[in-house]
PDB file of C-alpha atoms in Angstrom:
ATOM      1  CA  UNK A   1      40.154 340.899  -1.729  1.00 92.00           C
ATOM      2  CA  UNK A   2      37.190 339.661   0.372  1.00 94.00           C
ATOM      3  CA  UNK A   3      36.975 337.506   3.364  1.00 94.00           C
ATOM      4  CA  UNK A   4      34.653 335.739   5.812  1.00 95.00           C
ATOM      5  CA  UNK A   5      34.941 333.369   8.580  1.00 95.00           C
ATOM      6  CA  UNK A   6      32.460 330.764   9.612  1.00 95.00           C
ATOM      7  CA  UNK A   7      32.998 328.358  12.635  1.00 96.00           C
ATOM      8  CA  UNK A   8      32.809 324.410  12.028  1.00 95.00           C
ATOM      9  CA  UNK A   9      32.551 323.260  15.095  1.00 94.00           C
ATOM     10  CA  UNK A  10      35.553 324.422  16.867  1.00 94.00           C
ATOM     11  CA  UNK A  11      37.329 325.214  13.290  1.00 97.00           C
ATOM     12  CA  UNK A  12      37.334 328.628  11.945  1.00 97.00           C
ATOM     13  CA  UNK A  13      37.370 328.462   8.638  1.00 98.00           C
ATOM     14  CA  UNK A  14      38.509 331.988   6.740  1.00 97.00           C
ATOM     15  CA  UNK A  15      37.266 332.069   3.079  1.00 98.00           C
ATOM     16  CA  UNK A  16      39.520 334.422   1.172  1.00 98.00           C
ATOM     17  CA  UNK A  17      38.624 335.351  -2.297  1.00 97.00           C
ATOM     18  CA  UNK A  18      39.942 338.022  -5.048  1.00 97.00           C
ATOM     19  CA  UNK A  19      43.778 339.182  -5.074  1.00 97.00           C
ATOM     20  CA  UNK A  20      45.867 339.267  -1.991  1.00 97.00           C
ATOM     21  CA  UNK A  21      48.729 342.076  -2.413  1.00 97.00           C
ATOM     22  CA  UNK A  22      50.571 344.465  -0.333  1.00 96.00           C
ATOM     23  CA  UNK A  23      47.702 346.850  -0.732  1.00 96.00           C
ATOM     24  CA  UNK A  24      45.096 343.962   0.352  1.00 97.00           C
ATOM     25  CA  UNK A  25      47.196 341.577   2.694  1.00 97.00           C
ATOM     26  CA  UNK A  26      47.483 343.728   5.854  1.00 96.00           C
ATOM     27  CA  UNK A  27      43.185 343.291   6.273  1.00 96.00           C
ATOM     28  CA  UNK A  28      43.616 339.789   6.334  1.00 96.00           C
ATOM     29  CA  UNK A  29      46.623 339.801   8.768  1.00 97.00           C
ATOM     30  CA  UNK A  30      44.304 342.227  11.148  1.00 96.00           C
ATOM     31  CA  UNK A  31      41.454 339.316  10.522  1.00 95.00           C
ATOM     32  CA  UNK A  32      43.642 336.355  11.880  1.00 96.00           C
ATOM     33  CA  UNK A  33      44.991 338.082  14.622  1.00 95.00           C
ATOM     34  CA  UNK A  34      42.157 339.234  15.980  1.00 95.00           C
ATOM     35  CA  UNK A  35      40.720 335.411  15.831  1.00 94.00           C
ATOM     36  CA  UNK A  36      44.016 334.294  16.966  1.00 94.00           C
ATOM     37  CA  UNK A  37      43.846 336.482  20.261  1.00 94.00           C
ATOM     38  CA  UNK A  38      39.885 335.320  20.626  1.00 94.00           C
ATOM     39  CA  UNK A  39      41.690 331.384  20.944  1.00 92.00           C
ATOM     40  CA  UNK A  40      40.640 330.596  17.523  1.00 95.00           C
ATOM     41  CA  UNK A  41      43.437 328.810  16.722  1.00 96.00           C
ATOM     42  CA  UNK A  42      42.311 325.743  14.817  1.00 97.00           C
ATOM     43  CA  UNK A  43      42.164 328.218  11.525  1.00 98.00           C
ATOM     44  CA  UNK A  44      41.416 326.684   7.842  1.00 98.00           C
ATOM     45  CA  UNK A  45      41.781 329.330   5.138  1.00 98.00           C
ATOM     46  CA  UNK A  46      40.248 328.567   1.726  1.00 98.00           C
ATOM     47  CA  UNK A  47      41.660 329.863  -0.399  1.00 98.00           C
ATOM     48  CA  UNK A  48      38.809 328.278  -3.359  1.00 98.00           C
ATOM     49  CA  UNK A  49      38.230 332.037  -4.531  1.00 97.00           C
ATOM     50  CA  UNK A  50      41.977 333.183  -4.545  1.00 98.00           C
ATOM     51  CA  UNK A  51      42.687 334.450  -7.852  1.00 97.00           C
ATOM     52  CA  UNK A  52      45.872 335.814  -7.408  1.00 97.00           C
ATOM     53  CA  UNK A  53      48.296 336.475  -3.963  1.00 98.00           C
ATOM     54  CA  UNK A  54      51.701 338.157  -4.285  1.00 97.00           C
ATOM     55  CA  UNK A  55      54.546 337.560  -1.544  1.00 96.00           C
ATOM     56  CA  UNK A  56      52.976 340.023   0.664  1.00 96.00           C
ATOM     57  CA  UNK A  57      49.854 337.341   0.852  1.00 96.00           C
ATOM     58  CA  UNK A  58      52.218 334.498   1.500  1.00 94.00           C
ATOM     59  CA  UNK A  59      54.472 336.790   4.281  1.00 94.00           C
ATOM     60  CA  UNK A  60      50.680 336.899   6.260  1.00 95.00           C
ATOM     61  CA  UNK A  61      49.441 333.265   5.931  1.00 95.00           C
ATOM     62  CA  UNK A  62      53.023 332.205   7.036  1.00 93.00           C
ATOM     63  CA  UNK A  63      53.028 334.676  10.301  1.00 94.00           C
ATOM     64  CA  UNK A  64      49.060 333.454  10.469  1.00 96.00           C
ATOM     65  CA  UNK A  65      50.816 329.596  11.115  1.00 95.00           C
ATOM     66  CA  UNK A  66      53.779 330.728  13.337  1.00 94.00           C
ATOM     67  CA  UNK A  67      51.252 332.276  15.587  1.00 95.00           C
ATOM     68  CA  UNK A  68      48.608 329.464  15.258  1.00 97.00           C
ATOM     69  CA  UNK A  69      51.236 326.837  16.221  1.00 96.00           C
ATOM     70  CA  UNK A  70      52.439 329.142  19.060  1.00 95.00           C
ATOM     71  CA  UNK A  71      49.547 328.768  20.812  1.00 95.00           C
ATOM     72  CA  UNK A  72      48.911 325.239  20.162  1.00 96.00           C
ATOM     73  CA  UNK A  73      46.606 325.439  16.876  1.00 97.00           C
ATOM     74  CA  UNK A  74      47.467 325.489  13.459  1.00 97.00           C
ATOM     75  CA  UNK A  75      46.326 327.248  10.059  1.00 97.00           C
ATOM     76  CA  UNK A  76      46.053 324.875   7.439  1.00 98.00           C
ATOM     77  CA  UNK A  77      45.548 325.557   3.951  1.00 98.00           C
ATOM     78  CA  UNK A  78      42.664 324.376   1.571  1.00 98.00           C
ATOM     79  CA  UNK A  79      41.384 324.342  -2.360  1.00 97.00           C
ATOM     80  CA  UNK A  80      44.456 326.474  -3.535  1.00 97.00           C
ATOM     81  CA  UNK A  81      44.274 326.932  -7.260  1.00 96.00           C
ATOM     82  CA  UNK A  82      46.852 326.865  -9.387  1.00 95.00           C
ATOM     83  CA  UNK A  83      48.380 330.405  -9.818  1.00 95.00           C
ATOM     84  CA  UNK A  84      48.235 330.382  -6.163  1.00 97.00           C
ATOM     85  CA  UNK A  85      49.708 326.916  -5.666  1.00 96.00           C
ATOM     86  CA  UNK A  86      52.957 327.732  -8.413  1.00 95.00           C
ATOM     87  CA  UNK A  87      53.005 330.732  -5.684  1.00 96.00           C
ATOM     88  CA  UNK A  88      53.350 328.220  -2.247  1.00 95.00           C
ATOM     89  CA  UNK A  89      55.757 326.108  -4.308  1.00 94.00           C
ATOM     90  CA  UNK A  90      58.184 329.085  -5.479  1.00 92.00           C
ATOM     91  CA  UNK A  91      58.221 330.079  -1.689  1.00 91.00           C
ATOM     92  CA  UNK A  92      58.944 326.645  -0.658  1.00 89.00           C
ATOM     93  CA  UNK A  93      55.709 327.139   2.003  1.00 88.00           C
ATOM     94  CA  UNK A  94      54.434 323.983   0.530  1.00 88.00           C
ATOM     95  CA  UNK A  95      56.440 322.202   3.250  1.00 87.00           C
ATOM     96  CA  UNK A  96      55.745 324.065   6.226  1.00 90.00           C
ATOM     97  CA  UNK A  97      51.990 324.064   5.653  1.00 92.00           C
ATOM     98  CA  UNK A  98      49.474 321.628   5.500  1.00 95.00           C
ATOM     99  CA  UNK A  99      47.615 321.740   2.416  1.00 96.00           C
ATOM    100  CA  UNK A 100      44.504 320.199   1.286  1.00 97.00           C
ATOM    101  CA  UNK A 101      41.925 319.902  -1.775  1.00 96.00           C
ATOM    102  CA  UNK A 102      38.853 321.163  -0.319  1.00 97.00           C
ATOM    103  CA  UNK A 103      37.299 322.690   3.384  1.00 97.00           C
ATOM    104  CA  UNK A 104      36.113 319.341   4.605  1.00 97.00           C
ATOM    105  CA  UNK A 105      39.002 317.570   4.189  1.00 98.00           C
ATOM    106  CA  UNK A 106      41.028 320.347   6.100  1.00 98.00           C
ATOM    107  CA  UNK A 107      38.580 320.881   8.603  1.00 97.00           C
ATOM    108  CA  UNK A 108      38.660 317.114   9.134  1.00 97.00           C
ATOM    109  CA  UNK A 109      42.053 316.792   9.392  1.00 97.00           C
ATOM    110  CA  UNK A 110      42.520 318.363  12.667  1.00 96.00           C
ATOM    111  CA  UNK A 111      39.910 315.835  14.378  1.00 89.00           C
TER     112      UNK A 111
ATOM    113  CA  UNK B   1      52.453 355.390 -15.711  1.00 91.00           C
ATOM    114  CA  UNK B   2      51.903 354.340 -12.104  1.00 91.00           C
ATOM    115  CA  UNK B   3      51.305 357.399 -10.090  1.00 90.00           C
ATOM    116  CA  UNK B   4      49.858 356.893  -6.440  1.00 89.00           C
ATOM    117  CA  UNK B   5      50.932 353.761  -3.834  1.00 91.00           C
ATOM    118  CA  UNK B   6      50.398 350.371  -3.392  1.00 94.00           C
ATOM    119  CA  UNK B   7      46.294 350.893  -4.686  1.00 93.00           C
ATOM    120  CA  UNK B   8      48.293 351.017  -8.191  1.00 95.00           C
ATOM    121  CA  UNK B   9      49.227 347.601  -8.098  1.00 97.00           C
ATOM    122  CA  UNK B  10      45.859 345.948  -9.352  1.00 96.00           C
ATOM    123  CA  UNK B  11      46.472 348.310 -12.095  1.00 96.00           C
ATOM    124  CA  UNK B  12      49.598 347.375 -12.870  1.00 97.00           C
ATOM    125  CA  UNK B  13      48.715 343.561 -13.417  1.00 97.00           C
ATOM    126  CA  UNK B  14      45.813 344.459 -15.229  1.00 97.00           C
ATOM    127  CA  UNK B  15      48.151 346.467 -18.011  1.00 97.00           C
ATOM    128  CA  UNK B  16      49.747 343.528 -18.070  1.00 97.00           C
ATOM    129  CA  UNK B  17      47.283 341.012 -18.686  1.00 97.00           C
ATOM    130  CA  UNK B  18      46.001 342.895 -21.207  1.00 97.00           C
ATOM    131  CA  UNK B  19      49.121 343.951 -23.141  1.00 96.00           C
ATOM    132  CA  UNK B  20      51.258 340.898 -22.546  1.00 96.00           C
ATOM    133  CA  UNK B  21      49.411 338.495 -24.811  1.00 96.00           C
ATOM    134  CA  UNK B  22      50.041 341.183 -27.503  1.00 95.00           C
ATOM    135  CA  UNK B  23      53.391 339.899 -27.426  1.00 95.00           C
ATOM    136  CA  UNK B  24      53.110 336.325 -27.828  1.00 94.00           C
ATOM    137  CA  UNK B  25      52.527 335.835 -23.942  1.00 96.00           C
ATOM    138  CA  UNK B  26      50.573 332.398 -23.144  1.00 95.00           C
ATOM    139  CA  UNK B  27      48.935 332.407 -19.454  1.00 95.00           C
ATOM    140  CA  UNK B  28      52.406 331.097 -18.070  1.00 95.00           C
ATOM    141  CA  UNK B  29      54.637 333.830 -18.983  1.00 97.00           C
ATOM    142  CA  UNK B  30      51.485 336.540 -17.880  1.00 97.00           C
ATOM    143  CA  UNK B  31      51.281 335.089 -14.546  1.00 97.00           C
ATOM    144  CA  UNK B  32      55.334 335.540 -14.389  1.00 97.00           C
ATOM    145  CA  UNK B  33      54.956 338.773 -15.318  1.00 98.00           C
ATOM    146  CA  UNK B  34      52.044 339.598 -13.542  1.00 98.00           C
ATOM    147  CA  UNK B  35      53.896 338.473 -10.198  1.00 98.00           C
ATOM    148  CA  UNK B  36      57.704 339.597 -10.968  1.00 98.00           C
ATOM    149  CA  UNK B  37      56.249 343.480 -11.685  1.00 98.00           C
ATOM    150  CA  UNK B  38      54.110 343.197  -8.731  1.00 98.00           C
ATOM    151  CA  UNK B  39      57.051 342.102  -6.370  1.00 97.00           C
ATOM    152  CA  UNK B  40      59.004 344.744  -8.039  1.00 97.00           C
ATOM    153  CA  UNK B  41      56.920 347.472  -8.105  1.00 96.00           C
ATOM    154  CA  UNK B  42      55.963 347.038  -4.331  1.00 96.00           C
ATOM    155  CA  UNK B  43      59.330 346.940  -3.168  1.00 94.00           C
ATOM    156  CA  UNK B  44      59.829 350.434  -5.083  1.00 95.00           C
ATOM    157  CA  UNK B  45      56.634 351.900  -3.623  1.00 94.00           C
ATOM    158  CA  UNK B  46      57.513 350.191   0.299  1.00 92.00           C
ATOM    159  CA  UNK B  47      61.670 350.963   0.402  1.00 91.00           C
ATOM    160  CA  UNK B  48      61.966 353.663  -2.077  1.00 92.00           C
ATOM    161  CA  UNK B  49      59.453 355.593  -1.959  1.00 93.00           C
ATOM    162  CA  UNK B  50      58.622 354.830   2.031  1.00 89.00           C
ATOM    163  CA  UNK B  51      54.915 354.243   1.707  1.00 81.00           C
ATOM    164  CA  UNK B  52      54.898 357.958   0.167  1.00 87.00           C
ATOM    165  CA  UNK B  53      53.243 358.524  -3.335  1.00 91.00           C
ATOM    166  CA  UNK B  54      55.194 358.206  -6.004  1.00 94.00           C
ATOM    167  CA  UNK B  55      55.357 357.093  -9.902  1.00 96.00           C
ATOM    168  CA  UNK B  56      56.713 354.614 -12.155  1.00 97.00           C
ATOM    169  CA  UNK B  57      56.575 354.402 -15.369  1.00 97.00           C
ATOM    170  CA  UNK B  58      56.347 350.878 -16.757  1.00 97.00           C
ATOM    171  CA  UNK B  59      56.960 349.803 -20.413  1.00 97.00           C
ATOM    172  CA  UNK B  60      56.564 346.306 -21.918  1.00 97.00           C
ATOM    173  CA  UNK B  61      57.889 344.964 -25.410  1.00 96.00           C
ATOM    174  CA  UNK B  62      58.935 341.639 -27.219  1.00 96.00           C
ATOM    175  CA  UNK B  63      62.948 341.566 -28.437  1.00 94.00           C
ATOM    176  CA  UNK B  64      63.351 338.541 -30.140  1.00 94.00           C
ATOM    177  CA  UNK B  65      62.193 335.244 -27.908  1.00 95.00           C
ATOM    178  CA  UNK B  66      61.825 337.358 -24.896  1.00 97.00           C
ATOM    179  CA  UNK B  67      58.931 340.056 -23.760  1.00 97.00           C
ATOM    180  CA  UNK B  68      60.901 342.370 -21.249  1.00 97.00           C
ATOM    181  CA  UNK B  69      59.517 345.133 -19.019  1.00 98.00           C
ATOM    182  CA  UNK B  70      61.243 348.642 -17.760  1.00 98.00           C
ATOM    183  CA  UNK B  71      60.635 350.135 -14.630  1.00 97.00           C
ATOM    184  CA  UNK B  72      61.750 353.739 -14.259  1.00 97.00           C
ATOM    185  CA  UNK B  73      61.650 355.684 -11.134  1.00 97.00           C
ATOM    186  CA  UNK B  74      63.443 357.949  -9.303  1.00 95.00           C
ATOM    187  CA  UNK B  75      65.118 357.241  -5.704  1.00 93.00           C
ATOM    188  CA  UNK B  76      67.756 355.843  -3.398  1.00 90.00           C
ATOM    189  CA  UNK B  77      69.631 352.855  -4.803  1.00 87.00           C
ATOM    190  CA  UNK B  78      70.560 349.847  -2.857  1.00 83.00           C
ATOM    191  CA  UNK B  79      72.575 346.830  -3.742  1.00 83.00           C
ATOM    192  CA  UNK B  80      70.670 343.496  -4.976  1.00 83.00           C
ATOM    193  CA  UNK B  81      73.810 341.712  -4.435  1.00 79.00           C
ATOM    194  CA  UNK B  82      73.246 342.223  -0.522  1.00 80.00           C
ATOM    195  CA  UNK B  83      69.895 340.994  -0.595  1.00 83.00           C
ATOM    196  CA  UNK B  84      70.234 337.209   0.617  1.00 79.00           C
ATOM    197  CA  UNK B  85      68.187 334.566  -0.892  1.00 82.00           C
ATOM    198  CA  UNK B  86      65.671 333.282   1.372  1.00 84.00           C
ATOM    199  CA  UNK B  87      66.493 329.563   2.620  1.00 84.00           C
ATOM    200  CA  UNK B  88      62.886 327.803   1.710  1.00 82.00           C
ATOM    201  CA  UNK B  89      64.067 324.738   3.550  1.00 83.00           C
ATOM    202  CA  UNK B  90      64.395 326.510   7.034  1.00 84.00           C
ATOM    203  CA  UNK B  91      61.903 325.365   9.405  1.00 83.00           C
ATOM    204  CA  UNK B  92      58.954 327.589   9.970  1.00 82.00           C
ATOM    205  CA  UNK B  93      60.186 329.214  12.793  1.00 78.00           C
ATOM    206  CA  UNK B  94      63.476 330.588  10.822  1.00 80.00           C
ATOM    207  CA  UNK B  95      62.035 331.475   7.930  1.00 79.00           C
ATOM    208  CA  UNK B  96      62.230 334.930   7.026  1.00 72.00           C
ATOM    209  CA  UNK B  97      59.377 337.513   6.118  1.00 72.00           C
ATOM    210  CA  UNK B  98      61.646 339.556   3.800  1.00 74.00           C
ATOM    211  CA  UNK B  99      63.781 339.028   0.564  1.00 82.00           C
ATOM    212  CA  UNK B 100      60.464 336.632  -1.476  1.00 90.00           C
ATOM    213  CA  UNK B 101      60.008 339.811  -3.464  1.00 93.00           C
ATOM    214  CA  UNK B 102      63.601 339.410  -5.190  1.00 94.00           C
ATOM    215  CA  UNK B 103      63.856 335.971  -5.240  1.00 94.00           C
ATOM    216  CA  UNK B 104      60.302 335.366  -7.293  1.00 95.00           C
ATOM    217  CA  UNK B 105      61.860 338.026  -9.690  1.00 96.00           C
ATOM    218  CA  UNK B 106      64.837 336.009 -10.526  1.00 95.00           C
ATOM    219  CA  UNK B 107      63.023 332.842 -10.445  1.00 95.00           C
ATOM    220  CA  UNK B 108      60.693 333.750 -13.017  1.00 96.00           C
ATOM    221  CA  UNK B 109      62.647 336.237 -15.006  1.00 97.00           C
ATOM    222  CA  UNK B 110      65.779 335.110 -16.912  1.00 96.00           C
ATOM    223  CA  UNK B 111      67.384 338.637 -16.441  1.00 96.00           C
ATOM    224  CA  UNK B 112      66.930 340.927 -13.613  1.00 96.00           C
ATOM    225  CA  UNK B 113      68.904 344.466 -14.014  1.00 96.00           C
ATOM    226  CA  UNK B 114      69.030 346.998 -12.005  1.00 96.00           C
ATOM    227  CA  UNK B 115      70.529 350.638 -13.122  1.00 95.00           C
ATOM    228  CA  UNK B 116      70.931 353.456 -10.799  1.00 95.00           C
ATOM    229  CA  UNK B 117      71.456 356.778 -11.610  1.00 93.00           C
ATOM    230  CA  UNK B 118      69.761 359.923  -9.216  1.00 90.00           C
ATOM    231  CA  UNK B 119      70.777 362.481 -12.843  1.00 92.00           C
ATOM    232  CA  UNK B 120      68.423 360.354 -15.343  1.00 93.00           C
ATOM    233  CA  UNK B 121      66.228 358.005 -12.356  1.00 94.00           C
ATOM    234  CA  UNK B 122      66.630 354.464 -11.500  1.00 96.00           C
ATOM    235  CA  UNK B 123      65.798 351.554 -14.252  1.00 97.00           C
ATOM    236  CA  UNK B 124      64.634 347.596 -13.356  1.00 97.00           C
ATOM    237  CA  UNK B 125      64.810 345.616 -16.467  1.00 97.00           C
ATOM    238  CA  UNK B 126      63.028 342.220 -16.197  1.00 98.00           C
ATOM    239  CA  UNK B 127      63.545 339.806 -19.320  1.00 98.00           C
ATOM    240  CA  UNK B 128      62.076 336.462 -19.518  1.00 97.00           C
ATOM    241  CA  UNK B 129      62.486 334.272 -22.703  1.00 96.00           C
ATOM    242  CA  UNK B 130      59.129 333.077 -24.143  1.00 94.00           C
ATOM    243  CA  UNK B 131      58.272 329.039 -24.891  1.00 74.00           C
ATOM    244  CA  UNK B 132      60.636 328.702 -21.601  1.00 55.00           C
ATOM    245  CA  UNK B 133      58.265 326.735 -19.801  1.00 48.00           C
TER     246      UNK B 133
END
């Protein structure tokens, strides 16, 4: 699993690519709280390169919302493909978090 | 044989990618697999063997319509019957981090057994019927 984040304006935008697992999620969790506690809270994650995320990926983009929300932002999801999308619908996540096709039309939606 | 931690994991899906369409697997029931051994297996290595190395040895075979997989490994036992199912229509603040692992495993599996026995080691049993989908 690989990640970068990239500022659009006042969205961060976390690209996340290879498998998330219990090995791999805890880097990522480290990655949006440390954003989180610098008042990035406006957070996109695309997800375009996710091949593959197990619960443990889902258990960190949920606690990645709770604490976006918390402090007034939000993490919104974009360009899930479909292994990981039959993953956000078998958790039922698909209706606590915002989910779009691509990064633009995330990032827009929080103008 | 998985010998190690949670590092083993990739590993594990790849045996599984590869050996799965062996057995008349289309990309459907892999990813099933793929995920139910994963949630499985990291629930051993996280609450059985307590982030400590360990092994499992995993086996995979067709009987009839259905592939099933074993996973043997030693260590406490715990009853599945207490784990509760997660409610996925709680609102975001109620949901709870726990209890996915076993609930993907039933959802994608048709049969989800688990032996214990600290003589001859703990079995899972996962079976899920092929053209299901």
């Amino acid at each position: 699993m690989d990640f970068k984040s990239e500022m659009r304006g006042a969205i961060l935008v976390i690209a996340i690519s290879g498998n998330l697992d219990a090995l791999t999620a805890p880097a990522l969790a480290d990655a949006i709280s440390t954003q989180l506690r610098e008042d990035k809270t406006r957070v996109v994650a695309n997800l375009a390169g996710l091949e593959y995320t197990s619960s443990a990926g889902l258990r960190v983009l949920l606690n990645g919302v709770k604490a976006a929300r918390q402090q007034g932002g939000d993490l919104r999801l974009a360009g899930a493909q479909p292994d990981v999308n039959k993953v956000l619908e078998l958790s039922g996540f698909t209706s606590i978090m915002k989910s779009f096709p691509d990064v633009e039309t995330a990032v827009a939606s929080f103008a | 044989m998985l010998r190690g931690s949670l590092e083993q994991l990739a590993r594990l899906r790849a045996f599984i990618a590869a050996t799965a369409p062996q057995f008349g697997c289309g990309a459907e029931d892999v990813f099933a697999l793929e995920l139910a051994c994963d949630e499985a297996v990291t629930n051993i290595f996280n609450h059985v063997f307590d982030d400590q190395m360990g092994e499992v040895q995993v086996e995979l075979w067709r009987q009839d319509d259905a592939v099933c997989v074993t996973l043997d490994y030693y260590g406490r036992s715990f009853d599945p019957s207490q784990v509760a199912e997660p409610d996925l229509t709680a609102p975001l603040e109620q949901r709870p981090e726990g209890g996915l692992g076993l609930y993907f495993m039933r959802q994608l599996m048709q049969e989800v057994r688990f032996e214990f026995d600290a003589v001859k080691g703990n079995r899972l049993t996962m079976r899920r019927a092929l053209g299901e989908n």
